[in-house]
GROMACS .gro file of C-alpha atoms in nm:
model
  233
    1LYS     CA    1  10.329  11.991  10.836
    2LYS     CA    2  10.322  11.634  10.720
    3LYS     CA    3   9.964  11.641  10.546
    4LEU     CA    4   9.866  11.857  10.259
    5LYS     CA    5   9.553  11.936  10.044
    6ILE     CA    6   9.563  12.118   9.736
    7SER     CA    7   9.248  12.227   9.609
    8GLY     CA    8   9.111  12.461   9.313
    9ARG     CA    9   8.806  12.462   9.084
   10GLU     CA   10   9.046  12.442   8.799
   11LEU     CA   11   9.371  12.303   8.923
   12ALA     CA   12   9.610  12.209   8.649
   13SER     CA   13   9.909  12.169   8.808
   14VAL     CA   14  10.130  12.126   9.141
   15PRO     CA   15  10.302  12.447   9.296
   16VAL     CA   16  10.694  12.381   9.243
   17GLN     CA   17  10.738  12.478   9.608
   18VAL     CA   18  10.508  12.155   9.727
   19PHE     CA   19  10.837  11.921   9.617
   20GLY     CA   20  11.065  12.101   9.896
   21LEU     CA   21  10.840  11.956  10.179
   22ASP     CA   22  11.061  11.668  10.218
   23LYS     CA   23  10.865  11.565  10.590
   24LEU     CA   24  10.559  11.551  10.378
   25GLN     CA   25  10.342  11.215  10.469
   26VAL     CA   26  10.029  11.261  10.312
   27LEU     CA   27   9.952  11.474   9.970
   28GLU     CA   28   9.605  11.494   9.863
   29MET     CA   29   9.544  11.676   9.507
   30SER     CA   30   9.153  11.516   9.455
   31PRO     CA   31   8.821  11.715   9.488
   32GLU     CA   32   8.562  11.631   9.745
   33ARG     CA   33   8.330  11.371   9.619
   34GLU     CA   34   8.047  11.581   9.719
   35SER     CA   35   8.181  11.866   9.496
   36CYS     CA   36   8.103  11.726   9.150
   37LEU     CA   37   8.447  11.887   9.044
   38ARG     CA   38   8.715  11.722   8.830
   39TYR     CA   39   9.047  11.869   8.847
   40ARG     CA   40   9.243  11.878   8.517
   41MET     CA   41   9.593  11.785   8.613
   42GLU     CA   42   9.744  11.543   8.297
   43LEU     CA   43  10.062  11.475   8.447
   44LEU     CA   44  10.210  11.378   8.827
   45PRO     CA   45  10.516  11.570   8.812
   46ARG     CA   46  10.851  11.351   8.805
   47GLU     CA   47  10.948  11.592   9.119
   48ILE     CA   48  10.705  11.392   9.313
   49SER     CA   49  11.014  11.176   9.402
   50ARG     CA   50  11.158  11.429   9.604
   51LEU     CA   51  10.856  11.340   9.864
   52ARG     CA   52  11.056  11.028  10.015
   53ASN     CA   53  10.822  11.022  10.309
   54LEU     CA   54  10.507  11.015  10.158
   55THR     CA   55  10.286  10.724  10.301
   56CYS     CA   56   9.936  10.860  10.121
   57LEU     CA   57   9.910  10.983   9.787
   58TYR     CA   58   9.562  11.073   9.646
   59VAL     CA   59   9.526  11.197   9.288
   60ASP     CA   60   9.176  11.093   9.182
   61SER     CA   61   8.952  11.236   8.938
   62ASN     CA   62   9.206  11.462   8.735
   63ASN     CA   63   9.288  11.383   8.411
   64LEU     CA   64   9.618  11.194   8.446
   65LYS     CA   65   9.719  11.033   8.086
   66LYS     CA   66  10.082  10.894   8.249
   67ILE     CA   67  10.256  10.831   8.601
   68PRO     CA   68  10.592  10.908   8.602
   69ALA     CA   69  10.872  10.627   8.648
   70GLU     CA   70  10.979  10.834   8.956
   71ILE     CA   71  10.668  10.687   9.140
   72GLY     CA   72  10.882  10.392   9.233
   73THR     CA   73  11.111  10.575   9.448
   74LEU     CA   74  10.823  10.644   9.701
   75SER     CA   75  10.938  10.358   9.912
   76HIS     CA   76  10.711  10.422  10.208
   77LEU     CA   77  10.401  10.516  10.019
   78GLU     CA   78  10.132  10.275  10.165
   79ARG     CA   79   9.804  10.431  10.012
   80LEU     CA   80   9.763  10.552   9.635
   81THR     CA   81   9.439  10.662   9.448
   82LEU     CA   82   9.453  10.706   9.090
   83SER     CA   83   9.054  10.659   9.011
   84ASN     CA   84   8.899  10.857   8.736
   85ASN     CA   85   9.159  10.975   8.512
   86SER     CA   86   9.247  10.893   8.181
   87LEU     CA   87   9.554  10.601   8.246
   88SER     CA   88   9.619  10.355   7.994
   89SER     CA   89   9.900  10.205   8.128
   90LEU     CA   90  10.129  10.204   8.455
   91PRO     CA   91  10.509  10.218   8.483
   92PRO     CA   92  10.693   9.896   8.568
   93GLU     CA   93  10.876  10.087   8.846
   94MET     CA   94  10.550  10.088   9.015
   95GLY     CA   95  10.664   9.685   9.141
   96ALA     CA   96  10.896   9.856   9.358
   97LEU     CA   97  10.643  10.001   9.610
   98GLN     CA   98  10.661   9.739   9.831
   99ARG     CA   99  10.479   9.878  10.170
  100LEU     CA  100  10.153   9.954   9.930
  101HIS     CA  101   9.890   9.795  10.048
  102SER     CA  102   9.585   9.990   9.894
  103LEU     CA  103   9.538  10.082   9.539
  104HIS     CA  104   9.244  10.226   9.376
  105LEU     CA  105   9.247  10.260   8.995
  106ALA     CA  106   8.868  10.240   8.891
  107ASN     CA  107   8.722  10.416   8.602
  108ASN     CA  108   9.067  10.465   8.401
  109SER     CA  109   9.129  10.315   8.063
  110LEU     CA  110   9.349  10.001   8.129
  111THR     CA  111   9.286   9.698   7.907
  112GLU     CA  112   9.501   9.459   8.132
  113LEU     CA  113   9.603   9.410   8.462
  114PRO     CA  114   9.936   9.533   8.468
  115THR     CA  115  10.197   9.307   8.555
  116PRO     CA  116  10.387   9.541   8.794
  117LEU     CA  117  10.080   9.513   9.042
  118CYS     CA  118  10.142   9.142   9.069
  119GLN     CA  119  10.508   9.227   9.230
  120LEU     CA  120  10.341   9.434   9.514
  121ARG     CA  121  10.338   9.167   9.823
  122SER     CA  122  10.193   9.401  10.054
  123LEU     CA  123   9.867   9.474   9.845
  124THR     CA  124   9.571   9.405  10.060
  125PHE     CA  125   9.316   9.621   9.849
  126LEU     CA  126   9.283   9.650   9.465
  127ASP     CA  127   9.025   9.853   9.271
  128VAL     CA  128   9.003   9.853   8.883
  129SER     CA  129   8.656   9.836   8.829
  130ASP     CA  130   8.520  10.018   8.518
  131ASN     CA  131   8.803   9.995   8.291
  132LYS     CA  132   8.839   9.754   7.962
  133ILE     CA  133   9.048   9.503   8.166
  134GLY     CA  134   8.989   9.170   7.959
  135THR     CA  135   9.264   8.943   8.112
  136ILE     CA  136   9.473   8.892   8.410
  137PRO     CA  137   9.803   8.768   8.416
  138SER     CA  138   9.861   8.409   8.620
  139SER     CA  139  10.121   8.619   8.809
  140ILE     CA  140   9.823   8.724   9.002
  141ARG     CA  141   9.871   8.452   9.264
  142HIS     CA  142  10.192   8.642   9.391
  143LEU     CA  143   9.942   8.884   9.540
  144GLU     CA  144   9.924   8.652   9.851
  145LYS     CA  145   9.800   8.939  10.081
  146LEU     CA  146   9.517   9.058   9.906
  147GLU     CA  147   9.223   9.058  10.073
  148THR     CA  148   8.959   9.283   9.832
  149LEU     CA  149   8.973   9.252   9.471
  150LEU     CA  150   8.696   9.475   9.284
  151LEU     CA  151   8.707   9.396   8.914
  152LEU     CA  152   8.339   9.534   8.821
  153PHE     CA  153   8.239   9.654   8.493
  154ASN     CA  154   8.535   9.516   8.246
  155SER     CA  155   8.556   9.285   7.961
  156LEU     CA  156   8.682   8.945   8.138
  157GLU     CA  157   8.592   8.635   7.959
  158THR     CA  158   8.802   8.377   8.172
  159LEU     CA  159   8.948   8.421   8.514
  160PRO     CA  160   9.323   8.223   8.547
  161GLU     CA  161   9.316   7.935   8.769
  162ASP     CA  162   9.581   8.088   8.996
  163ILE     CA  163   9.338   8.343   9.125
  164CYS     CA  164   9.214   8.064   9.318
  165LEU     CA  165   9.538   8.068   9.518
  166LEU     CA  166   9.451   8.400   9.667
  167ARG     CA  167   9.296   8.211   9.999
  168ASN     CA  168   9.344   8.566  10.183
  169LEU     CA  169   9.040   8.704   9.972
  170HIS     CA  170   8.738   8.857  10.174
  171THR     CA  171   8.570   9.034   9.907
  172LEU     CA  172   8.586   8.965   9.530
  173TRP     CA  173   8.345   9.153   9.277
  174LEU     CA  174   8.306   9.006   8.919
  175GLY     CA  175   8.017   9.166   8.835
  176ASN     CA  176   7.935   9.319   8.493
  177ASN     CA  177   8.195   9.116   8.294
  178HIS     CA  178   8.172   8.838   7.991
  179LEU     CA  179   8.259   8.563   8.226
  180ARG     CA  180   8.059   8.180   8.120
  181SER     CA  181   8.254   7.986   8.355
  182LEU     CA  182   8.448   8.002   8.687
  183PRO     CA  183   8.772   7.812   8.754
  184ALA     CA  184   8.727   7.440   8.888
  185SER     CA  185   8.920   7.572   9.220
  186PHE     CA  186   8.694   7.863   9.269
  187GLY     CA  187   8.512   7.697   9.570
  188GLU     CA  188   8.850   7.692   9.766
  189LEU     CA  189   8.813   8.040   9.810
  190VAL     CA  190   8.654   7.973  10.161
  191ASN     CA  191   8.745   8.312  10.333
  192LEU     CA  192   8.510   8.525  10.093
  193ASP     CA  193   8.201   8.627  10.309
  194TRP     CA  194   7.925   8.456  10.154
  195GLY     CA  195   7.666   8.616  10.429
  196TYR     CA  196   7.335   8.750  10.294
  197ASN     CA  197   7.390   9.115  10.427
  198TYR     CA  198   7.710   9.154  10.250
  199CYS     CA  199   7.764   9.058   9.905
  200SER     CA  200   8.147   8.996   9.899
  201CYS     CA  201   8.149   8.769   9.601
  202ASN     CA  202   7.936   8.963   9.320
  203PHE     CA  203   7.860   8.779   8.982
  204GLU     CA  204   7.586   8.971   8.879
  205GLY     CA  205   7.577   9.079   8.528
  206ASN     CA  206   7.772   8.766   8.370
  207PRO     CA  207   7.640   8.505   8.140
  208LEU     CA  208   7.758   8.225   8.389
  209GLU     CA  209   7.660   7.885   8.261
  210SER     CA  210   7.943   7.694   8.461
  211PRO     CA  211   7.832   7.695   8.743
  212PRO     CA  212   7.480   7.855   8.685
  213PRO     CA  213   7.439   8.171   8.896
  214GLU     CA  214   7.197   7.976   9.137
  215ILE     CA  215   7.489   7.762   9.248
  216CYS     CA  216   7.716   8.049   9.237
  217ASN     CA  217   7.493   8.229   9.514
  218ARG     CA  218   7.477   7.943   9.737
  219GLY     CA  219   7.882   7.967   9.834
  220PRO     CA  220   8.176   7.773   9.813
  221GLU     CA  221   8.069   7.419   9.917
  222GLU     CA  222   7.777   7.426   9.643
  223ILE     CA  223   8.047   7.548   9.377
  224ARG     CA  224   8.280   7.270   9.494
  225ASP     CA  225   7.997   6.976   9.461
  226TYR     CA  226   7.915   7.113   9.123
  227PHE     CA  227   8.244   7.073   9.001
  228LEU     CA  228   8.320   6.766   9.160
  229SER     CA  229   8.010   6.580   9.025
  230PHE     CA  230   8.180   6.629   8.684
  231HIS     CA  231   8.481   6.399   8.820
  232ARG     CA  232   8.235   6.159   8.931
  233THR     CA  233   8.057   6.101   8.592
   0.00000   0.00000   0.00000
């Protein structure tokens, strides 16, 4: 079988037999959203490295405190979900997951955007909402394929100018941070969907002063004109 879902009300560990399924492509160890359960697994076993054909690994809503370095050997991994755990850091070996295009890290205990993430050149979806992230490294510019970046409910006070180089961004959620200003080139993110029906660029809950919220909500042209007006004066 190429797909396996492991479930249980008090799931705390993975049966060792799982790691002998070397043809496995999808491994799910997350409770159903509707069940309101939270599993208790604290460690992802190092033996995960034996599942070399994994493309999807779902480990949401557990109690993971650490991801083993062996995660970097899963060279076929395309989707990794680690939301709702207790992670405070990620191993640098995650930078080796060059096929990874979707990474979910919402509701953990991260305090910064880990450098290894900026090495994932194929990443198109990154969710680090509801952590304690206070800084984003300028190396984020290397995520040139990134289309969705969710940074809600963090502690961001500034955005690096290099975030404006992510020209493939279609969705950027920045709500409920501590942002008082945006980078001067923010209006260059012209691929953001600024439509009224789908709010792809969210600033709600920030004490924005430059540009003020009413300017931000009008779209990239208004933001560009706002910053250009300072150069004219």
